[in-house]
Amino acid sequence: MNLAAATNESLANASNVLIYSSMAVYTLAFFAHIAEWVFGSRSKVGRTAAALSAPRADAGAGASATATKTQAGGTAVLERPKVVTRSATGTRDVPDGPGAAGGTFKGDLWGRIAVSLTTVAFLVEASGVATRALSVERAPWANMYEFSITFSTVAVGSYLVLLALKKNVRWIGLPLVTTVLLDLGIAVTTLYTDSDQLVPALHSYWLWIHVSTAILCGAVFYLGAVGTILYLFRDSYENKVASGGTPGKFASSVMERLPSAASLDTFSYRINAAVFPLWTFTIIAGAIWAGDAWGRYWGWDPKEVWSFITWVAYAAYLHARATAGWKGRKAAYLALIAFACWLFNYYGVNIFVSGLHSYAGV
């Protein structure tokens, strides 16, 4: 074994150690996020529940800022409660919940610890991805193992960027870390592939462009999917409270701390709408690369077909958002179907379907 090969093998081993180390830190972050939810106070949660269940002073008044009523020949002006967010259907104005920490110092402390641990795990995992790239002397996403570890790194990085921009997204922390641990667990146990060189078809600068944008799109689509799922739960909760129902203690404890259904719906829409043009570019870049590698831009390969199906599904979702009768839950279901198409395009096509994109194995 020459010196270069020995060096590459050492780097590959170092990459594996870093990925396993990041999993250990993510596990600590997972428990810290759990602690944030457990120790969060119910005080602000109680006020949120009261705001959800209180009758609106301007019920039936439409968009007017005030409502009036006659009292003993005079007119008393009832001030409209402050509007925090508006639901997709325009039927409810409810405040956002206080977050997993519940507005208390103890809960917030655990939340900050969780975010700090997530940041450390992200840096360790990113180092593992970079080390993997050095060991193979190419882009570190030529097979499913490399794609998976890079995908989870980008997903966590996107979350941390949103936090750095002061966005109210700390509620994503627990589902994100949980999913990342599952993703890395599958990657190191089932999808692991030894460092190897590329097949001729992948020797192109388009590998850096096409696959990197696909990873970024998938990571952001994932954040949008989390927001959509939580929107559906929170919307059901708000509907039950508004109709006079009494949710269970566990449901109340969780749902009342989340942003309102309107905020979650808006978050998911903005995330998906922002990344959709990049997904369009990803497909175009893949077609150009196919023209260079195989002499044709489009051949209805399974990967190409499902990339297009995913594009159509997200286009349908965005169109539904602009159509009055399809806003809210109907559009949310379309968003989840679109993300399911993306997941199948990655896992299902790569594992169960043979095609021109099957050259890299798992």
Short mmCIF file of C-alpha atoms in Angstrom, two decimals:
data_model
loop_
_atom_site.label_atom_id
_atom_site.label_comp_id
_atom_site.label_asym_id
_atom_site.label_seq_id
_atom_site.Cartn_x
_atom_site.Cartn_y
_atom_site.Cartn_z
CA MET A 1 0.00 0.00 0.00
CA ASN A 2 1.47 3.32 -1.06
CA LEU A 3 1.50 6.44 1.07
CA ALA A 4 -1.45 8.07 -0.71
CA ALA A 5 -3.65 4.99 -0.27
CA ALA A 6 -2.69 4.72 3.40
CA THR A 7 -3.51 8.40 3.92
CA ASN A 8 -6.90 8.03 2.24
CA GLU A 9 -7.72 5.00 4.37
CA SER A 10 -6.79 6.90 7.52
CA LEU A 11 -9.00 9.79 6.47
CA ALA A 12 -11.89 7.40 5.77
CA ASN A 13 -11.51 5.89 9.25
CA ALA A 14 -11.36 9.37 10.76
CA SER A 15 -14.56 10.25 8.91
CA ASN A 16 -16.32 7.23 10.37
CA VAL A 17 -15.18 8.16 13.87
CA LEU A 18 -16.48 11.71 13.42
CA ILE A 19 -19.86 10.52 12.15
CA TYR A 20 -20.26 8.18 15.13
CA SER A 21 -19.14 10.97 17.46
CA SER A 22 -21.74 13.32 15.99
CA MET A 23 -24.39 10.67 16.66
CA ALA A 24 -23.34 10.58 20.31
CA VAL A 25 -23.65 14.37 20.61
CA TYR A 26 -26.98 14.37 18.74
CA THR A 27 -28.21 11.83 21.30
CA LEU A 28 -27.32 14.23 24.10
CA ALA A 29 -29.09 17.02 22.21
CA PHE A 30 -32.14 14.76 21.87
CA PHE A 31 -32.37 14.29 25.64
CA ALA A 32 -31.83 18.02 26.20
CA HIS A 33 -34.73 18.79 23.86
CA ILE A 34 -36.86 16.30 25.78
CA ALA A 35 -35.89 18.05 29.02
CA GLU A 36 -36.88 21.40 27.52
CA TRP A 37 -40.40 20.08 26.88
CA VAL A 38 -40.63 18.33 30.26
CA PHE A 39 -39.46 21.23 32.39
CA GLY A 40 -41.24 23.93 30.42
CA SER A 41 -43.75 25.85 32.52
CA ARG A 42 -47.50 25.64 31.99
CA SER A 43 -48.03 29.27 32.99
CA LYS A 44 -47.91 30.84 29.55
CA VAL A 45 -49.45 27.72 28.11
CA GLY A 46 -52.50 28.36 30.26
CA ARG A 47 -52.83 31.89 28.90
CA THR A 48 -52.54 30.54 25.37
CA ALA A 49 -55.34 28.04 26.07
CA ALA A 50 -57.50 30.84 27.43
CA ALA A 51 -56.89 32.91 24.31
CA LEU A 52 -57.84 29.95 22.13
CA SER A 53 -61.07 29.24 23.98
CA ALA A 54 -62.19 32.82 24.66
CA PRO A 55 -65.08 34.00 22.45
CA ARG A 56 -64.06 36.63 19.92
CA ALA A 57 -65.58 40.03 20.55
CA ASP A 58 -65.90 40.67 16.84
CA ALA A 59 -67.36 37.32 15.83
CA GLY A 60 -69.07 37.73 12.51
CA ALA A 61 -67.72 41.24 12.04
CA GLY A 62 -65.45 40.24 9.17
CA ALA A 63 -62.42 42.41 8.63
CA SER A 64 -63.66 45.44 10.58
CA ALA A 65 -61.27 46.67 13.25
CA THR A 66 -64.01 47.36 15.80
CA ALA A 67 -67.45 46.18 16.67
CA THR A 68 -70.22 48.22 18.20
CA LYS A 69 -73.22 47.56 20.35
CA THR A 70 -75.94 49.78 21.73
CA GLN A 71 -76.21 50.22 25.46
CA ALA A 72 -79.00 52.42 26.90
CA GLY A 73 -79.22 54.64 23.89
CA GLY A 74 -75.47 55.00 23.56
CA THR A 75 -72.84 53.22 21.58
CA ALA A 76 -69.96 51.44 23.28
CA VAL A 77 -66.96 50.57 21.16
CA LEU A 78 -65.47 47.17 21.73
CA GLU A 79 -61.78 47.06 20.82
CA ARG A 80 -60.78 44.09 18.72
CA PRO A 81 -58.18 41.84 20.37
CA LYS A 82 -54.70 42.13 18.97
CA VAL A 83 -54.25 39.86 15.98
CA VAL A 84 -51.10 37.79 16.13
CA THR A 85 -51.53 35.58 13.10
CA ARG A 86 -54.35 34.63 10.77
CA SER A 87 -55.15 31.09 9.79
CA ALA A 88 -55.10 29.97 6.19
CA THR A 89 -58.87 29.83 6.05
CA GLY A 90 -59.27 33.19 7.75
CA THR A 91 -61.53 31.76 10.45
CA ARG A 92 -59.32 32.09 13.54
CA ASP A 93 -56.94 34.63 15.01
CA VAL A 94 -54.92 32.94 17.76
CA PRO A 95 -51.55 33.67 19.36
CA ASP A 96 -48.44 31.57 18.97
CA GLY A 97 -47.56 29.32 21.87
CA PRO A 98 -44.62 30.13 24.14
CA GLY A 99 -42.41 27.37 22.73
CA ALA A 100 -41.14 24.15 24.21
CA ALA A 101 -39.54 26.02 27.13
CA GLY A 102 -42.92 27.36 28.18
CA GLY A 103 -41.43 30.78 28.88
CA THR A 104 -39.57 29.66 32.01
CA PHE A 105 -35.90 30.03 32.83
CA LYS A 106 -35.40 26.33 33.50
CA GLY A 107 -37.05 25.22 30.29
CA ASP A 108 -35.23 27.87 28.29
CA LEU A 109 -31.92 26.80 29.80
CA TRP A 110 -32.44 23.23 28.63
CA GLY A 111 -33.45 24.56 25.23
CA ARG A 112 -30.25 26.56 24.93
CA ILE A 113 -28.23 23.51 25.98
CA ALA A 114 -30.05 21.49 23.32
CA VAL A 115 -29.28 24.05 20.61
CA SER A 116 -25.64 24.25 21.74
CA LEU A 117 -25.28 20.47 21.60
CA THR A 118 -26.96 20.41 18.19
CA THR A 119 -24.46 23.01 16.98
CA VAL A 120 -21.53 20.95 18.27
CA ALA A 121 -22.93 17.79 16.66
CA PHE A 122 -23.40 19.67 13.38
CA LEU A 123 -19.77 20.82 13.40
CA VAL A 124 -18.53 17.29 14.16
CA GLU A 125 -20.73 15.77 11.45
CA ALA A 126 -19.70 18.43 8.91
CA SER A 127 -16.08 17.60 9.72
CA GLY A 128 -16.88 13.93 9.06
CA VAL A 129 -18.36 14.80 5.67
CA ALA A 130 -15.37 16.97 4.78
CA THR A 131 -12.97 14.22 5.88
CA ARG A 132 -14.85 11.73 3.73
CA ALA A 133 -14.41 14.10 0.77
CA LEU A 134 -10.66 14.30 1.42
CA SER A 135 -10.40 10.51 1.64
CA VAL A 136 -12.01 9.99 -1.79
CA GLU A 137 -10.69 13.22 -3.36
CA ARG A 138 -14.09 14.13 -4.80
CA ALA A 139 -17.52 15.41 -3.81
CA PRO A 140 -18.76 13.37 -0.82
CA TRP A 141 -22.13 12.39 -2.24
CA ALA A 142 -21.60 9.72 -4.89
CA ASN A 143 -23.56 6.98 -3.07
CA MET A 144 -26.46 6.73 -0.64
CA TYR A 145 -24.26 6.65 2.47
CA GLU A 146 -22.49 9.85 1.51
CA PHE A 147 -25.75 11.46 0.40
CA SER A 148 -27.38 10.58 3.74
CA ILE A 149 -24.67 12.01 5.97
CA THR A 150 -24.49 15.14 3.84
CA PHE A 151 -28.28 15.47 3.79
CA SER A 152 -28.58 15.40 7.58
CA THR A 153 -25.70 17.86 7.89
CA VAL A 154 -27.41 20.32 5.54
CA ALA A 155 -30.78 19.87 7.27
CA VAL A 156 -29.30 20.73 10.67
CA GLY A 157 -27.29 23.57 9.13
CA SER A 158 -30.46 25.05 7.61
CA TYR A 159 -32.17 24.88 11.00
CA LEU A 160 -29.24 26.62 12.70
CA VAL A 161 -29.22 29.33 10.03
CA LEU A 162 -32.90 30.02 10.69
CA LEU A 163 -32.14 30.26 14.41
CA ALA A 164 -29.26 32.64 13.72
CA LEU A 165 -31.68 34.80 11.71
CA LYS A 166 -33.87 35.05 14.85
CA LYS A 167 -36.68 32.99 13.36
CA ASN A 168 -39.10 31.27 15.73
CA VAL A 169 -38.13 27.72 14.78
CA ARG A 170 -36.76 26.15 17.96
CA TRP A 171 -39.83 23.91 17.97
CA ILE A 172 -38.24 22.04 15.04
CA GLY A 173 -35.32 20.95 17.24
CA LEU A 174 -36.78 17.75 18.72
CA PRO A 175 -38.24 16.25 15.50
CA LEU A 176 -35.14 17.32 13.58
CA VAL A 177 -32.63 15.70 15.94
CA THR A 178 -34.79 12.57 16.14
CA THR A 179 -34.87 12.27 12.35
CA VAL A 180 -31.17 12.96 12.02
CA LEU A 181 -30.37 10.14 14.43
CA LEU A 182 -32.59 7.78 12.42
CA ASP A 183 -30.98 8.93 9.17
CA LEU A 184 -27.45 8.44 10.47
CA GLY A 185 -28.37 5.11 12.05
CA ILE A 186 -29.62 3.81 8.69
CA ALA A 187 -26.58 5.29 6.95
CA VAL A 188 -23.94 3.61 9.12
CA THR A 189 -25.70 0.26 9.48
CA THR A 190 -27.42 -0.35 6.14
CA LEU A 191 -26.17 2.13 3.55
CA TYR A 192 -22.48 2.25 4.43
CA THR A 193 -20.16 1.98 1.45
CA ASP A 194 -16.38 1.96 1.57
CA SER A 195 -14.55 4.91 0.04
CA ASP A 196 -14.15 4.37 -3.68
CA GLN A 197 -13.55 6.29 -6.87
CA LEU A 198 -16.26 7.38 -9.25
CA VAL A 199 -17.53 5.52 -12.26
CA PRO A 200 -16.80 7.41 -15.51
CA ALA A 201 -20.34 8.82 -15.79
CA LEU A 202 -19.86 10.76 -12.54
CA HIS A 203 -16.56 12.38 -13.48
CA SER A 204 -18.00 15.83 -14.07
CA TYR A 205 -18.22 19.19 -12.37
CA TRP A 206 -22.00 18.72 -12.59
CA LEU A 207 -21.68 16.31 -9.66
CA TRP A 208 -20.90 19.30 -7.46
CA ILE A 209 -23.75 21.36 -8.91
CA HIS A 210 -26.58 18.90 -9.49
CA VAL A 211 -26.27 16.67 -6.42
CA SER A 212 -25.45 19.50 -4.01
CA THR A 213 -28.61 21.38 -5.01
CA ALA A 214 -30.63 18.16 -4.71
CA ILE A 215 -29.33 17.71 -1.15
CA LEU A 216 -30.11 21.30 -0.22
CA CYS A 217 -33.61 21.06 -1.68
CA GLY A 218 -34.30 17.81 0.17
CA ALA A 219 -33.10 19.25 3.47
CA VAL A 220 -35.29 22.35 3.16
CA PHE A 221 -38.26 20.33 1.89
CA TYR A 222 -37.84 18.22 5.03
CA LEU A 223 -38.13 21.30 7.28
CA GLY A 224 -41.25 22.28 5.38
CA ALA A 225 -42.70 18.79 5.85
CA VAL A 226 -42.12 18.96 9.62
CA GLY A 227 -43.93 22.29 9.72
CA THR A 228 -46.79 20.84 7.65
CA ILE A 229 -47.26 17.81 9.91
CA LEU A 230 -47.29 19.97 13.02
CA TYR A 231 -49.70 22.35 11.29
CA LEU A 232 -52.19 19.53 10.77
CA PHE A 233 -52.01 18.52 14.45
CA ARG A 234 -52.23 22.10 15.70
CA ASP A 235 -55.11 22.91 13.33
CA SER A 236 -57.06 19.90 14.60
CA TYR A 237 -56.36 21.00 18.16
CA GLU A 238 -57.55 24.56 17.50
CA ASN A 239 -60.70 23.26 15.79
CA LYS A 240 -61.48 21.05 18.78
CA VAL A 241 -60.97 23.90 21.26
CA ALA A 242 -63.00 26.31 19.13
CA SER A 243 -65.89 23.83 18.97
CA GLY A 244 -65.95 23.48 22.75
CA GLY A 245 -64.05 20.21 22.99
CA THR A 246 -61.56 19.37 25.73
CA PRO A 247 -58.26 17.95 24.44
CA GLY A 248 -56.26 15.59 26.60
CA LYS A 249 -53.55 16.86 28.94
CA PHE A 250 -50.71 15.57 26.78
CA ALA A 251 -52.15 17.08 23.61
CA SER A 252 -52.73 20.39 25.36
CA SER A 253 -49.23 20.43 26.82
CA VAL A 254 -47.65 19.92 23.40
CA MET A 255 -50.02 21.76 21.08
CA GLU A 256 -50.40 24.87 23.21
CA ARG A 257 -46.66 25.49 23.14
CA LEU A 258 -46.35 25.33 19.36
CA PRO A 259 -46.86 28.29 17.04
CA SER A 260 -50.44 28.76 15.90
CA ALA A 261 -51.74 26.76 12.96
CA ALA A 262 -51.59 29.93 10.89
CA SER A 263 -47.91 30.47 11.68
CA LEU A 264 -47.02 26.84 10.96
CA ASP A 265 -48.96 26.95 7.70
CA THR A 266 -47.20 30.14 6.64
CA PHE A 267 -43.78 28.76 7.61
CA SER A 268 -44.28 25.60 5.55
CA TYR A 269 -45.53 27.52 2.55
CA ARG A 270 -42.67 30.02 2.57
CA ILE A 271 -40.07 27.26 2.97
CA ASN A 272 -41.46 25.20 0.10
CA ALA A 273 -42.02 28.20 -2.15
CA ALA A 274 -38.48 29.49 -1.53
CA VAL A 275 -36.76 26.22 -2.46
CA PHE A 276 -39.04 25.20 -5.36
CA PRO A 277 -37.12 27.27 -7.96
CA LEU A 278 -33.90 25.57 -6.82
CA TRP A 279 -35.54 22.16 -7.29
CA THR A 280 -36.47 23.26 -10.81
CA PHE A 281 -32.83 24.16 -11.40
CA THR A 282 -31.76 20.78 -9.98
CA ILE A 283 -33.81 18.95 -12.61
CA ILE A 284 -32.49 21.19 -15.39
CA ALA A 285 -28.90 20.69 -14.20
CA GLY A 286 -29.46 16.92 -14.15
CA ALA A 287 -30.76 17.03 -17.72
CA ILE A 288 -27.70 18.96 -18.87
CA TRP A 289 -25.42 16.49 -17.10
CA ALA A 290 -27.31 13.58 -18.71
CA GLY A 291 -26.69 15.16 -22.08
CA ASP A 292 -22.95 15.28 -21.39
CA ALA A 293 -22.75 11.78 -19.88
CA TRP A 294 -25.22 9.77 -21.94
CA GLY A 295 -25.81 11.84 -25.05
CA ARG A 296 -29.45 12.67 -24.28
CA TYR A 297 -31.05 15.21 -21.98
CA TRP A 298 -34.08 13.15 -20.95
CA GLY A 299 -34.68 9.43 -21.22
CA TRP A 300 -37.45 8.70 -18.69
CA ASP A 301 -35.06 6.89 -16.38
CA PRO A 302 -36.81 6.07 -13.04
CA LYS A 303 -34.82 8.74 -11.20
CA GLU A 304 -35.71 11.32 -13.84
CA VAL A 305 -39.37 10.31 -13.77
CA TRP A 306 -39.68 10.60 -10.00
CA SER A 307 -37.77 13.88 -9.93
CA PHE A 308 -40.36 15.21 -12.37
CA ILE A 309 -43.24 13.72 -10.35
CA THR A 310 -41.86 15.46 -7.25
CA TRP A 311 -41.68 18.73 -9.20
CA VAL A 312 -45.30 18.34 -10.34
CA ALA A 313 -46.45 17.55 -6.80
CA TYR A 314 -44.81 20.66 -5.33
CA ALA A 315 -46.10 22.76 -8.24
CA ALA A 316 -49.60 21.46 -7.48
CA TYR A 317 -49.15 22.39 -3.82
CA LEU A 318 -48.05 25.94 -4.65
CA HIS A 319 -50.93 26.29 -7.10
CA ALA A 320 -53.36 25.01 -4.47
CA ARG A 321 -52.15 27.68 -2.07
CA ALA A 322 -53.27 30.28 -4.61
CA THR A 323 -56.68 28.62 -5.01
CA ALA A 324 -59.23 29.57 -2.36
CA GLY A 325 -60.87 26.17 -2.14
CA TRP A 326 -57.58 24.34 -1.60
CA LYS A 327 -55.93 26.38 1.10
CA GLY A 328 -55.30 24.99 4.56
CA ARG A 329 -55.47 21.24 5.18
CA LYS A 330 -56.04 20.21 1.55
CA ALA A 331 -52.90 22.05 0.45
CA ALA A 332 -51.02 20.58 3.42
CA TYR A 333 -51.87 17.06 2.29
CA LEU A 334 -50.47 17.90 -1.14
CA ALA A 335 -47.25 19.14 0.49
CA LEU A 336 -46.84 15.86 2.36
CA ILE A 337 -47.53 13.86 -0.81
CA ALA A 338 -44.86 15.91 -2.57
CA PHE A 339 -42.30 15.22 0.15
CA ALA A 340 -43.23 11.54 0.10
CA CYS A 341 -42.43 11.60 -3.63
CA TRP A 342 -39.03 13.11 -2.82
CA LEU A 343 -38.35 10.38 -0.24
CA PHE A 344 -39.33 7.63 -2.66
CA ASN A 345 -37.17 9.24 -5.32
CA TYR A 346 -34.24 8.88 -2.95
CA TYR A 347 -34.81 5.61 -1.08
CA GLY A 348 -37.28 3.72 -3.23
CA VAL A 349 -35.77 4.36 -6.65
CA ASN A 350 -32.18 3.87 -5.46
CA ILE A 351 -32.87 0.60 -3.63
CA PHE A 352 -35.72 -1.09 -5.47
CA VAL A 353 -35.63 0.22 -9.05
CA SER A 354 -32.87 -0.36 -11.59
CA GLY A 355 -31.84 2.36 -13.99
CA LEU A 356 -29.00 4.50 -15.22
CA HIS A 357 -28.74 6.05 -11.76
CA SER A 358 -28.02 2.67 -10.15
CA TYR A 359 -24.30 2.83 -10.86
CA ALA A 360 -23.24 3.98 -7.39
CA GLY A 361 -24.89 1.17 -5.41
CA VAL A 362 -25.94 2.02 -1.87
#
